[in-house]
Amino acid sequence: LPVRHICTLSPAGRQKRGPVITDDDIAQSRRRNAVPCTSRGCTWSKGSNGNVVIPVFISNSYSWAERRVIIRSLLTFHRTTCIRFVWWRGQSDYIYFFPGSGCWSYLGRQGGLQLISLNRFGCVYLPIVQHEVLHALGFHHEHVRSDRDDYVRIIFRNIQEDKKRNFRRVNTNNLNTPYDYNSVMHYSTYAFSISPGELQTITARNSNVEFGQATEMSRKDIRRVNRLYQCSEFKIKTKLSEHLADITCNL
């Protein structure tokens, strides 16, 4: 299809019923138990050229400025990993970004149309887009990883009752990488507190460590993507938030 049509093409077969959201921003899979979803079967396919090509469609409901943020966020994966996002041209498996209720994503590749919700009021920011895309690539929140108790304390008595499930430890594949306080997947210290700003829900065992304030993917976030998808070594730049000029319809 010509580029001008790719930019306005609407995906077919949209889901009519919203998914059940667990762990704050992870949509419950209808096809499998996705825990832990860093094993064969939930990752995206790798091509013969070594790249993992993922078709995407961005809802026309977003403004151009919002689309630019989403595109810019996707391009950070191009610069540091072998993940390559391309415009959807009718492929069977693809990600559809739309302004749903809140910020959420499925965990790992689901097959077929796969939603990522980025509400226009509060979700269209680089670290949030990266966060939800990392879920779609197969990654859990950092604070639920299998060895988290060696690094943080979860204070369940301070957590809102209906949000305690968001803090359950998961038997994750940590890809031989250390715990990452700087991960864009890490909750903040007052996440879902019954008294925000007063009662902490997560504390670091090392009192000198700060966490939950990431403005972009960390080096360890990037390293995990490259290990999970067996990417060649990439030179990781100190800052991923460099200006990207001339972002057009083409990724």
PDB file of N, CA and C in Angstrom, residues 10 23-24 35 44 51 57 61 93 102 114 116 142 150 154 157 159 171 195 204 206 211 229 233 239 248:
ATOM      1  N   SER A  10      -7.288   1.697   8.820  1.00  0.00           N
ATOM      2  CA  SER A  10      -7.830   1.299  10.118  1.00  0.00           C
ATOM      3  C   SER A  10      -7.742  -0.207  10.277  1.00  0.00           C
ATOM      4  N   ASP A  23      -2.449  -6.409  37.864  1.00  0.00           N
ATOM      5  CA  ASP A  23      -1.150  -5.787  38.139  1.00  0.00           C
ATOM      6  C   ASP A  23      -1.087  -4.350  37.649  1.00  0.00           C
ATOM      7  N   ASP A  24      -2.195  -3.632  37.791  1.00  0.00           N
ATOM      8  CA  ASP A  24      -2.308  -2.209  37.487  1.00  0.00           C
ATOM      9  C   ASP A  24      -2.403  -1.908  36.003  1.00  0.00           C
ATOM     10  N   VAL A  35       2.522 -16.073  32.953  1.00  0.00           N
ATOM     11  CA  VAL A  35       3.489 -15.874  34.025  1.00  0.00           C
ATOM     12  C   VAL A  35       4.391 -17.095  34.123  1.00  0.00           C
ATOM     13  N   TRP A  44       8.167 -12.183  20.380  1.00  0.00           N
ATOM     14  CA  TRP A  44       7.898 -11.890  18.974  1.00  0.00           C
ATOM     15  C   TRP A  44       8.956 -12.569  18.111  1.00  0.00           C
ATOM     16  N   ASN A  51      16.664  -9.133  13.059  1.00  0.00           N
ATOM     17  CA  ASN A  51      15.770  -8.145  13.660  1.00  0.00           C
ATOM     18  C   ASN A  51      14.430  -8.765  14.040  1.00  0.00           C
ATOM     19  N   PHE A  57       0.092  -0.039  14.596  1.00  0.00           N
ATOM     20  CA  PHE A  57      -0.856   0.947  14.079  1.00  0.00           C
ATOM     21  C   PHE A  57      -1.167   1.903  15.214  1.00  0.00           C
ATOM     22  N   SER A  61      -7.063   8.829  16.469  1.00  0.00           N
ATOM     23  CA  SER A  61      -7.652   9.693  17.493  1.00  0.00           C
ATOM     24  C   SER A  61      -6.600  10.555  18.185  1.00  0.00           C
ATOM     25  N   ASP A  93      -0.279 -10.449  13.012  1.00  0.00           N
ATOM     26  CA  ASP A  93       0.081 -10.077  14.383  1.00  0.00           C
ATOM     27  C   ASP A  93       0.602  -8.648  14.401  1.00  0.00           C
ATOM     28  N   GLY A 102      -6.959   4.560  30.649  1.00  0.00           N
ATOM     29  CA  GLY A 102      -5.714   4.340  31.366  1.00  0.00           C
ATOM     30  C   GLY A 102      -4.575   3.879  30.478  1.00  0.00           C
ATOM     31  N   GLN A 114      -3.211  -6.840  18.916  1.00  0.00           N
ATOM     32  CA  GLN A 114      -2.806  -6.719  20.319  1.00  0.00           C
ATOM     33  C   GLN A 114      -2.850  -5.254  20.728  1.00  0.00           C
ATOM     34  N   ILE A 116      -2.455  -1.819  23.006  1.00  0.00           N
ATOM     35  CA  ILE A 116      -1.771  -1.059  24.050  1.00  0.00           C
ATOM     36  C   ILE A 116      -2.575   0.219  24.231  1.00  0.00           C
ATOM     37  N   GLU A 142       9.499  -4.491  37.651  1.00  0.00           N
ATOM     38  CA  GLU A 142      10.750  -4.852  38.320  1.00  0.00           C
ATOM     39  C   GLU A 142      10.520  -5.300  39.760  1.00  0.00           C
ATOM     40  N   ASP A 150      15.381  -9.547  48.130  1.00  0.00           N
ATOM     41  CA  ASP A 150      16.766  -9.259  48.499  1.00  0.00           C
ATOM     42  C   ASP A 150      17.088  -7.775  48.347  1.00  0.00           C
ATOM     43  N   ILE A 154       8.308  -4.927  50.610  1.00  0.00           N
ATOM     44  CA  ILE A 154       6.944  -4.565  50.243  1.00  0.00           C
ATOM     45  C   ILE A 154       6.142  -4.446  51.537  1.00  0.00           C
ATOM     46  N   ARG A 157       0.718  -3.663  54.452  1.00  0.00           N
ATOM     47  CA  ARG A 157      -0.291  -2.988  55.276  1.00  0.00           C
ATOM     48  C   ARG A 157      -0.564  -1.562  54.793  1.00  0.00           C
ATOM     49  N   ILE A 159      -0.680  -0.740  51.520  1.00  0.00           N
ATOM     50  CA  ILE A 159      -1.167  -0.806  50.140  1.00  0.00           C
ATOM     51  C   ILE A 159      -2.691  -0.870  50.122  1.00  0.00           C
ATOM     52  N   ASN A 171       7.560 -15.638  39.489  1.00  0.00           N
ATOM     53  CA  ASN A 171       8.710 -16.494  39.171  1.00  0.00           C
ATOM     54  C   ASN A 171       9.262 -16.103  37.805  1.00  0.00           C
ATOM     55  N   SER A 195      -2.098   6.148  51.950  1.00  0.00           N
ATOM     56  CA  SER A 195      -1.862   7.542  52.317  1.00  0.00           C
ATOM     57  C   SER A 195      -0.653   8.045  51.529  1.00  0.00           C
ATOM     58  N   ALA A 204      13.649   0.463  49.733  1.00  0.00           N
ATOM     59  CA  ALA A 204      14.867  -0.247  49.343  1.00  0.00           C
ATOM     60  C   ALA A 204      15.600  -0.725  50.587  1.00  0.00           C
ATOM     61  N   ASN A 206      18.687  -1.005  50.734  1.00  0.00           N
ATOM     62  CA  ASN A 206      19.798  -0.056  50.799  1.00  0.00           C
ATOM     63  C   ASN A 206      19.183   1.335  50.903  1.00  0.00           C
ATOM     64  N   PHE A 211      14.451   5.109  43.728  1.00  0.00           N
ATOM     65  CA  PHE A 211      13.885   4.304  42.643  1.00  0.00           C
ATOM     66  C   PHE A 211      12.509   4.836  42.265  1.00  0.00           C
ATOM     67  N   TYR A 229      15.851 -11.355  23.339  1.00  0.00           N
ATOM     68  CA  TYR A 229      15.678 -11.513  21.896  1.00  0.00           C
ATOM     69  C   TYR A 229      16.986 -11.832  21.176  1.00  0.00           C
ATOM     70  N   GLU A 233      25.275  -7.167  20.195  1.00  0.00           N
ATOM     71  CA  GLU A 233      25.603  -6.095  21.125  1.00  0.00           C
ATOM     72  C   GLU A 233      25.374  -4.734  20.478  1.00  0.00           C
ATOM     73  N   LYS A 239      22.521   8.963  26.965  1.00  0.00           N
ATOM     74  CA  LYS A 239      21.170   9.492  26.984  1.00  0.00           C
ATOM     75  C   LYS A 239      20.394   8.968  25.785  1.00  0.00           C
ATOM     76  N   THR A 248       8.426  11.507  10.391  1.00  0.00           N
ATOM     77  CA  THR A 248       7.297  11.566   9.469  1.00  0.00           C
ATOM     78  C   THR A 248       6.444  10.336   9.657  1.00  0.00           C
TER      79      THR A 248
END
